[in-house]
Amino acid sequence: MNEIVDYRRAWVTVGMVFLFMLINFADKAVIGLSSTSIIKELGLTHAQFGALGSAFFILFSISGVAVGFLSNRISTKAIMLTMSIVWAITLLPMAGTVTFTVLLASRIVLGAAEGPAFPIALHAVYKWFGDAKRAVPSSVVACGAAFGTGVVAPLLTWIIVHFGWHAAFMVLSVIGFCWAILWVALGKDGPLDRRAGKSGVDSTLKIPYVRLLFSRTALGVFIAGFAAYWIIALNIVWLANYLVRGLHLTPSYAAWIVLLPSVMQLILSPICAFISQHMTNAGYSSRYSRGLFGCACVAIAGVAMICLPLAPVGPLKIALIGLSFSIGSVVFPLGTTLIGEISPPSQRGAMLGITNSIHTLAGLIAPVAMGVIVDVGVDPVEGFRTGYVSAGLLVVTLGLIAACLIDPTSDLGRFRRLGFEASENRDDHRNHLADVQTANSQSKNVFADARGLAQ
């Protein structure tokens, strides 16, 4: 029986989830925006600061997987409330004077608490929207990340310049507590969590996780998302520092350039999601409308990143910054929609958690790799040039590999055959038992008749 969905309430949930992701990525971005002040105050090298950025992701992936499985059994409202409170508490110590060790520990704990954010946010939205309607609300959730990374950057930078980086962490902590209060009042789980979507995967079917994780589509989504998150990690940790140390811009001017990728993502993400959803409704398979389309965006981001350090300072370089750090993120809502398409609803939360955890492994590697490259360079400008060209080549290569792999139609056919065979085997077993019981009954009747004749 179809559930009746209150779409006004559904979009209220999307709005709250949007703010949830905004806060999540603002918590990530503040470390990069504060990089110059933190390096100066604590006397860090680029490699040490890169390690600080990577430390955020030490438990990020592990917690994403663990909470993903937990979300199959526990309300997403409760999980998101707990996460938001932990974020706010973790940021509080940064309001005062801290050592490198305290800052490192804070980022590790915050990373563990924020690791499940994106998959849990999408899981909450998917409970309100069926498969055919998920692309646009998923893009809105992704736009929350863009707001948190860049749109609030000028505000956070203003706070850092006028009140210090400690004050910026304090403001984010207060905002986190305020969101938690609103979520208690407005948050609600949607009615579609037990309903099968148009993907054709039976809501009661349990597909072995090994088959799900090593399906062509899942592997392609993992690879494309890993490439896109490599760019996000460089944006969060190093872009502001590159603009100040590499291009010798003032922090305030750099903050406005950091804003550009987020603005472009806010424009590109819903437009690309609308195009993808329109292609799906027009009859294109999701391999093309979601897979190849998303992977093409990742490859374009990689090409732009290769060109970025080679372009002279001016409008072209700024445009390349905007393009390279924005368009690749399109793959996240499209990729997670693909994961939702091939996963049974009862396993979707875990699969989204695993997917996000694999994507964010890039965050563990990319910041420290860039820091090491910058330190071994002749100067920061040369180091950043080498780092961005290398990153661009990696992203293009992974995007092309992912495009060759993604094929949800093939995977769904394989899963349906698996479900049919399991059902068929159960039916055969039941029929066999019924035949045995019938034969036994007939044998008893024959024996009874023979005994009656003998008497």
Coordinates of C-alpha atoms in Angstrom, one line a residue:
M1 CA 0.0 0.0 0.0
N2 CA 1.4 3.4 -1.0
E3 CA 2.2 5.9 1.8
I4 CA 0.8 9.4 1.7
V5 CA 3.7 11.9 1.8
D6 CA 3.2 15.4 3.2
Y7 CA 5.6 17.2 0.8
R8 CA 5.4 20.5 2.7
R9 CA 6.8 18.6 5.7
A10 CA 9.2 16.9 3.4
W11 CA 10.7 20.2 2.2
V12 CA 10.9 21.5 5.8
T13 CA 13.1 18.4 6.5
V14 CA 15.2 19.2 3.4
G15 CA 15.6 22.8 4.7
M16 CA 16.8 21.6 8.1
V17 CA 19.1 19.0 6.5
F18 CA 20.5 21.8 4.3
L19 CA 21.4 23.8 7.5
F20 CA 22.8 20.6 9.0
M21 CA 25.2 20.2 6.1
L22 CA 26.0 24.0 6.1
I23 CA 27.1 23.8 9.8
N24 CA 29.0 20.5 9.1
F25 CA 31.1 22.0 6.3
A26 CA 31.6 25.4 8.1
D27 CA 33.1 23.3 10.9
K28 CA 35.5 21.8 8.4
A29 CA 36.2 25.0 6.5
V30 CA 37.1 27.1 9.6
I31 CA 40.4 25.3 10.0
G32 CA 41.5 26.3 6.5
L33 CA 40.3 29.9 6.9
S34 CA 42.2 30.1 10.2
S35 CA 45.3 28.4 8.7
T36 CA 47.6 31.5 8.6
S37 CA 46.7 32.5 12.1
I38 CA 47.1 28.9 13.5
I39 CA 50.4 28.3 11.8
K40 CA 51.7 31.6 13.1
E41 CA 50.4 31.2 16.7
L42 CA 51.5 27.5 17.1
G43 CA 54.7 27.8 14.9
L44 CA 53.8 24.9 12.6
T45 CA 55.3 23.8 9.3
H46 CA 53.2 23.2 6.2
A47 CA 53.6 19.4 6.7
Q48 CA 52.4 19.7 10.3
F49 CA 49.4 21.8 9.3
G50 CA 48.6 19.3 6.6
A51 CA 48.8 16.5 9.2
L52 CA 46.3 18.5 11.3
G53 CA 44.0 18.7 8.3
S54 CA 44.3 15.0 7.6
A55 CA 43.8 14.1 11.3
F56 CA 40.2 15.2 11.0
F57 CA 39.7 12.1 8.7
I58 CA 41.4 9.5 10.9
L59 CA 38.1 8.2 12.4
F60 CA 35.9 9.9 9.8
S61 CA 35.5 6.9 7.6
I62 CA 35.2 4.4 10.4
S63 CA 32.4 6.3 12.1
G64 CA 30.7 6.8 8.8
V65 CA 30.4 3.0 8.3
A66 CA 29.5 2.3 11.9
V67 CA 26.7 4.9 12.1
G68 CA 25.5 3.9 8.6
F69 CA 24.8 0.4 9.8
L70 CA 23.2 1.9 13.0
S71 CA 20.9 4.0 10.9
N72 CA 19.2 0.8 9.6
R73 CA 17.8 0.3 13.1
I74 CA 17.7 3.8 14.8
S75 CA 15.8 6.9 13.8
T76 CA 17.8 9.4 11.7
K77 CA 16.3 12.2 13.7
A78 CA 17.9 10.8 16.9
I79 CA 21.3 10.2 15.1
M80 CA 21.4 13.7 13.6
L81 CA 20.5 15.3 17.0
T82 CA 23.3 13.4 18.7
M83 CA 25.8 14.3 16.0
S84 CA 25.0 18.1 16.1
I85 CA 25.4 18.2 19.9
V86 CA 28.8 16.5 19.8
W87 CA 30.0 18.9 17.1
A88 CA 29.0 21.9 19.2
I89 CA 30.7 20.5 22.4
T90 CA 33.9 19.5 20.5
L91 CA 34.4 23.1 19.2
L92 CA 34.0 24.7 22.6
P93 CA 37.6 24.2 23.8
M94 CA 38.9 26.1 20.8
A95 CA 37.4 29.3 22.3
G96 CA 40.4 29.5 24.6
T97 CA 44.2 29.2 24.2
V98 CA 45.1 25.7 23.0
T99 CA 48.2 23.7 22.2
F100 CA 48.8 21.7 19.0
T101 CA 47.9 18.5 20.8
V102 CA 44.5 19.8 22.0
L103 CA 43.7 21.2 18.5
L104 CA 44.7 17.8 17.0
A105 CA 42.5 15.9 19.5
S106 CA 39.6 18.2 18.8
R107 CA 39.8 17.7 15.1
I108 CA 40.0 13.9 15.4
V109 CA 36.9 13.8 17.7
L110 CA 35.0 16.3 15.4
G111 CA 35.9 14.2 12.4
A112 CA 34.5 11.1 14.1
A113 CA 31.3 12.9 14.9
E114 CA 31.0 14.4 11.4
G115 CA 31.9 11.4 9.4
P116 CA 28.4 10.0 9.0
A117 CA 26.8 13.5 8.3
F118 CA 26.3 13.4 4.5
P119 CA 25.0 9.8 4.2
I120 CA 22.7 10.2 7.2
A121 CA 21.4 13.5 5.8
L122 CA 20.6 11.8 2.5
H123 CA 19.1 8.8 4.2
A124 CA 16.8 11.2 6.1
V125 CA 15.8 12.9 2.8
Y126 CA 15.3 9.6 1.0
K127 CA 12.7 8.7 3.6
W128 CA 10.6 11.5 2.1
F129 CA 11.3 11.1 -1.6
G130 CA 11.1 8.1 -3.9
D131 CA 13.9 7.2 -6.3
A132 CA 12.6 9.2 -9.3
K133 CA 12.3 12.4 -7.2
R134 CA 15.6 12.3 -5.2
A135 CA 18.0 14.1 -7.5
V136 CA 16.8 17.6 -6.8
P137 CA 16.5 17.4 -3.0
S138 CA 19.8 15.6 -2.9
S139 CA 21.4 18.5 -4.7
V140 CA 19.9 20.9 -2.1
V141 CA 21.6 18.9 0.6
A142 CA 24.9 19.1 -1.3
C143 CA 24.4 22.9 -1.6
G144 CA 24.4 23.0 2.2
A145 CA 28.0 21.8 2.0
A146 CA 28.8 24.6 -0.6
F147 CA 27.3 27.2 1.7
G148 CA 29.3 25.9 4.7
T149 CA 32.6 25.7 2.7
G150 CA 32.4 29.1 0.9
V151 CA 29.4 31.3 1.3
V152 CA 30.0 31.7 5.1
A153 CA 33.8 32.1 4.4
P154 CA 33.7 36.0 4.3
L155 CA 31.7 36.1 7.6
L156 CA 34.1 33.6 9.3
T157 CA 37.1 35.5 7.9
W158 CA 35.7 38.8 9.2
I159 CA 35.3 37.2 12.7
I160 CA 38.9 35.8 12.5
V161 CA 40.4 39.2 11.4
H162 CA 38.5 41.3 14.0
F163 CA 38.2 38.9 16.9
G164 CA 40.7 36.0 16.3
W165 CA 40.3 32.5 15.1
H166 CA 39.2 31.3 18.6
A167 CA 36.1 33.4 18.3
A168 CA 35.2 31.8 14.9
F169 CA 35.2 28.3 16.6
M170 CA 33.0 29.7 19.4
V171 CA 30.4 31.1 17.0
L172 CA 30.1 27.8 15.2
S173 CA 29.6 26.0 18.5
V174 CA 26.7 28.2 19.4
I175 CA 25.2 27.8 16.0
G176 CA 25.4 24.0 16.4
F177 CA 23.5 24.1 19.7
C178 CA 20.8 26.4 18.1
W179 CA 20.3 23.9 15.2
A180 CA 19.9 21.0 17.6
I181 CA 17.1 22.9 19.4
L182 CA 15.3 23.5 16.1
W183 CA 15.7 19.9 15.0
V184 CA 14.0 18.7 18.2
A185 CA 11.0 20.8 17.3
L186 CA 10.9 20.3 13.5
G187 CA 12.7 17.0 12.7
K188 CA 10.8 13.9 11.8
D189 CA 11.5 10.6 10.0
G190 CA 9.7 10.2 6.6
P191 CA 7.2 7.4 5.8
L192 CA 9.1 5.8 2.9
D193 CA 11.8 4.0 4.8
R194 CA 10.2 0.6 4.3
R195 CA 8.9 1.1 0.9
A196 CA 10.7 -0.2 -2.2
G197 CA 11.5 2.5 -4.9
K198 CA 11.3 2.3 -8.6
S199 CA 14.7 0.6 -8.7
G200 CA 12.9 -2.7 -8.6
V201 CA 14.8 -4.0 -5.5
D202 CA 12.4 -5.8 -3.2
S203 CA 12.2 -3.9 0.1
T204 CA 12.3 -7.3 2.0
L205 CA 15.3 -8.7 0.0
K206 CA 18.7 -8.9 1.7
I207 CA 21.5 -8.7 -0.8
P208 CA 24.9 -9.8 0.6
Y209 CA 27.0 -6.8 1.2
V210 CA 30.0 -8.3 -0.7
R211 CA 27.8 -8.3 -3.8
L212 CA 26.6 -4.8 -3.2
L213 CA 30.1 -3.4 -2.5
F214 CA 31.8 -5.1 -5.5
S215 CA 29.1 -4.3 -8.0
R216 CA 30.2 -2.3 -11.0
T217 CA 28.0 0.7 -10.0
A218 CA 29.2 0.8 -6.4
L219 CA 32.9 0.6 -7.4
G220 CA 32.4 3.4 -9.9
V221 CA 30.7 5.6 -7.4
F222 CA 33.4 4.9 -4.8
I223 CA 36.1 5.9 -7.3
A224 CA 34.4 9.0 -8.7
G225 CA 33.5 10.2 -5.2
F226 CA 37.1 9.6 -3.9
A227 CA 38.4 11.8 -6.8
A228 CA 35.8 14.5 -6.1
Y229 CA 36.6 14.5 -2.3
W230 CA 40.3 14.8 -3.0
I231 CA 39.4 18.2 -4.4
I232 CA 37.1 19.1 -1.5
A233 CA 39.9 18.3 1.0
L234 CA 42.3 20.5 -0.8
N235 CA 39.7 23.3 -0.9
I236 CA 39.0 23.0 2.9
V237 CA 42.6 22.8 4.1
W238 CA 44.7 24.5 1.5
L239 CA 42.9 26.9 -0.9
A240 CA 42.9 29.9 1.5
N241 CA 46.5 29.3 2.3
Y242 CA 47.4 29.0 -1.4
L243 CA 45.8 32.3 -2.1
V244 CA 47.6 34.0 0.8
R245 CA 51.0 32.3 0.7
G246 CA 51.1 31.3 -3.0
L247 CA 49.5 34.3 -4.7
H248 CA 50.2 36.9 -1.9
L249 CA 46.6 38.0 -1.5
T250 CA 45.2 39.6 1.7
P251 CA 43.1 37.2 3.9
S252 CA 40.0 39.3 3.3
Y253 CA 40.4 39.2 -0.5
A254 CA 41.2 35.5 -0.4
A255 CA 38.0 34.8 1.5
W256 CA 35.9 36.3 -1.4
I257 CA 37.7 34.1 -3.9
V258 CA 37.1 31.1 -1.6
L259 CA 33.5 32.0 -1.9
L260 CA 33.5 31.6 -5.7
P261 CA 33.5 27.7 -5.8
S262 CA 30.6 27.6 -3.4
V263 CA 28.6 30.1 -5.4
M264 CA 29.3 28.1 -8.6
Q265 CA 28.4 24.9 -6.8
L266 CA 25.1 26.4 -5.7
I267 CA 24.4 27.2 -9.3
L268 CA 25.8 24.0 -10.9
S269 CA 24.5 21.4 -8.4
P270 CA 20.7 22.0 -8.8
I271 CA 21.1 22.7 -12.5
C272 CA 23.0 19.4 -13.1
A273 CA 20.5 17.6 -10.8
F274 CA 17.6 19.0 -12.8
I275 CA 19.3 17.9 -16.1
S276 CA 20.0 14.4 -14.7
Q277 CA 16.4 14.0 -13.4
H278 CA 15.0 15.3 -16.7
M279 CA 17.2 12.8 -18.6
T280 CA 15.9 10.0 -16.4
N281 CA 12.3 11.0 -17.0
A282 CA 13.0 11.2 -20.7
G283 CA 13.9 7.6 -20.7
Y284 CA 17.7 7.6 -20.5
S285 CA 19.1 4.9 -18.3
S286 CA 20.7 6.0 -15.0
R287 CA 24.1 4.9 -16.3
Y288 CA 23.9 7.9 -18.6
S289 CA 21.7 10.3 -16.7
R290 CA 23.6 9.8 -13.4
G291 CA 26.8 7.8 -13.9
L292 CA 28.4 9.2 -17.1
F293 CA 27.0 12.7 -16.4
G294 CA 28.5 12.8 -12.9
C295 CA 31.9 11.3 -14.0
A296 CA 32.1 13.9 -16.8
C297 CA 31.8 16.6 -14.2
V298 CA 34.6 15.0 -12.1
A299 CA 36.9 14.8 -15.2
I300 CA 36.2 18.5 -16.0
A301 CA 37.2 19.5 -12.5
G302 CA 40.4 17.6 -12.9
V303 CA 41.3 19.3 -16.2
A304 CA 40.5 22.7 -14.6
M305 CA 42.8 21.9 -11.7
I306 CA 45.7 21.0 -14.0
C307 CA 45.3 24.3 -15.7
L308 CA 44.8 26.3 -12.5
P309 CA 48.5 26.8 -11.4
L310 CA 49.6 27.3 -15.0
A311 CA 47.4 30.3 -15.6
P312 CA 48.6 33.8 -14.8
V313 CA 47.0 35.7 -11.9
G314 CA 43.8 37.3 -13.2
P315 CA 40.2 36.5 -14.3
L316 CA 41.2 33.2 -15.9
K317 CA 42.9 31.8 -12.8
I318 CA 39.9 32.9 -10.7
A319 CA 37.5 31.2 -13.1
L320 CA 39.6 28.0 -13.0
I321 CA 39.5 28.1 -9.2
G322 CA 35.8 28.3 -9.3
L323 CA 35.4 25.5 -11.8
S324 CA 37.9 23.1 -10.4
F325 CA 36.6 23.3 -6.8
S326 CA 32.9 23.2 -7.7
I327 CA 31.7 21.1 -10.6
G328 CA 33.2 17.8 -9.4
S329 CA 30.8 17.9 -6.3
V330 CA 27.9 17.2 -8.7
V331 CA 28.9 13.5 -8.4
F332 CA 27.9 13.3 -4.7
P333 CA 24.1 13.6 -5.1
L334 CA 24.1 11.7 -8.3
G335 CA 26.4 9.0 -6.9
T336 CA 24.5 8.5 -3.7
T337 CA 21.3 8.4 -5.8
L338 CA 22.8 5.5 -7.7
I339 CA 23.7 3.7 -4.5
G340 CA 20.1 4.2 -3.3
E341 CA 18.9 2.8 -6.6
I342 CA 20.8 -0.5 -6.3
S343 CA 20.4 -1.0 -2.5
P344 CA 17.4 -2.5 -0.8
P345 CA 15.8 0.1 1.6
S346 CA 16.7 -2.0 4.6
Q347 CA 20.4 -1.8 3.6
R348 CA 20.5 1.7 2.2
G349 CA 21.7 3.5 5.3
A350 CA 24.7 1.2 5.7
M351 CA 25.5 1.5 2.0
L352 CA 25.4 5.3 2.0
G353 CA 27.6 5.3 5.1
I354 CA 30.1 3.0 3.5
T355 CA 30.1 5.0 0.3
N356 CA 30.7 8.3 2.1
S357 CA 33.5 6.7 4.2
I358 CA 35.3 5.5 1.1
H359 CA 34.9 8.9 -0.6
T360 CA 36.3 10.7 2.5
L361 CA 39.4 8.5 2.7
A362 CA 40.7 11.1 0.2
G363 CA 40.6 13.6 3.0
L364 CA 43.0 11.6 5.0
I365 CA 45.6 11.6 2.2
A366 CA 45.2 14.8 0.2
P367 CA 46.0 17.5 2.8
V368 CA 49.1 15.9 4.1
A369 CA 50.3 15.0 0.5
M370 CA 49.9 18.7 -0.5
G371 CA 51.7 19.9 2.6
V372 CA 54.7 17.6 1.9
I373 CA 54.8 18.7 -1.8
V374 CA 54.7 22.4 -0.8
D375 CA 57.5 21.9 1.8
V376 CA 59.8 20.1 -0.6
G377 CA 59.3 22.7 -3.3
V378 CA 61.7 25.5 -4.1
D379 CA 59.1 27.9 -2.7
P380 CA 55.4 27.7 -1.9
V381 CA 54.4 28.9 -5.3
E382 CA 56.3 26.1 -7.0
G383 CA 55.1 23.6 -4.5
F384 CA 51.5 24.5 -4.9
R385 CA 51.9 24.3 -8.7
T386 CA 53.3 20.8 -8.6
G387 CA 50.6 19.7 -6.0
Y388 CA 47.6 21.0 -8.1
V389 CA 48.8 19.6 -11.4
S390 CA 49.4 16.2 -9.8
A391 CA 46.0 16.3 -8.1
G392 CA 44.3 17.2 -11.4
L393 CA 45.9 14.3 -13.2
L394 CA 44.8 11.9 -10.5
V395 CA 41.2 13.2 -10.6
V396 CA 40.9 13.0 -14.4
T397 CA 42.2 9.4 -14.4
L398 CA 39.8 8.3 -11.6
G399 CA 36.8 10.0 -13.2
L400 CA 37.4 8.1 -16.5
I401 CA 37.8 4.8 -14.7
A402 CA 34.5 5.4 -12.8
A403 CA 32.7 6.2 -16.0
C404 CA 33.6 2.8 -17.5
L405 CA 32.4 0.9 -14.4
I406 CA 29.0 2.4 -13.5
D407 CA 26.1 0.3 -14.9
P408 CA 23.1 0.1 -12.5
T409 CA 20.9 -1.8 -15.0
S410 CA 23.4 -4.6 -15.2
D411 CA 23.8 -4.7 -11.4
L412 CA 20.0 -4.6 -10.8
G413 CA 19.5 -7.5 -13.2
R414 CA 22.1 -9.5 -11.4
F415 CA 20.4 -8.7 -8.0
R416 CA 17.0 -9.6 -9.3
R417 CA 18.3 -13.0 -10.5
L418 CA 19.8 -13.5 -7.1
G419 CA 16.4 -12.8 -5.4
F420 CA 14.5 -15.0 -7.9
E421 CA 16.9 -17.9 -7.4
A422 CA 16.7 -17.6 -3.6
S423 CA 12.9 -17.5 -3.8
E424 CA 12.9 -20.4 -6.3
N425 CA 15.2 -22.5 -4.0
R426 CA 12.9 -21.9 -1.1
D427 CA 9.9 -22.9 -3.2
D428 CA 11.7 -26.0 -4.4
H429 CA 12.5 -26.9 -0.8
R430 CA 8.9 -26.4 0.3
N431 CA 7.6 -28.5 -2.6
H432 CA 10.1 -31.2 -1.8
L433 CA 8.9 -31.3 1.9
A434 CA 5.3 -31.3 0.7
D435 CA 6.0 -34.3 -1.6
V436 CA 7.7 -36.2 1.2
Q437 CA 4.8 -35.5 3.5
T438 CA 2.3 -36.7 0.8
A439 CA 4.3 -39.8 0.2
N440 CA 4.5 -40.6 3.9
S441 CA 0.7 -40.0 4.2
Q442 CA 0.0 -42.3 1.2
S443 CA 2.3 -45.0 2.7
K444 CA 0.4 -44.8 6.0
N445 CA -2.9 -45.2 4.2
V446 CA -1.7 -48.2 2.2
F447 CA -0.3 -49.8 5.3
A448 CA -3.7 -49.2 7.1
D449 CA -5.6 -50.7 4.2
A450 CA -3.4 -53.8 4.1
R451 CA -3.8 -54.3 7.9
G452 CA -7.6 -54.0 7.5
L453 CA -7.6 -56.6 4.8
A454 CA -5.5 -58.9 6.9
Q455 CA -7.9 -58.7 9.8

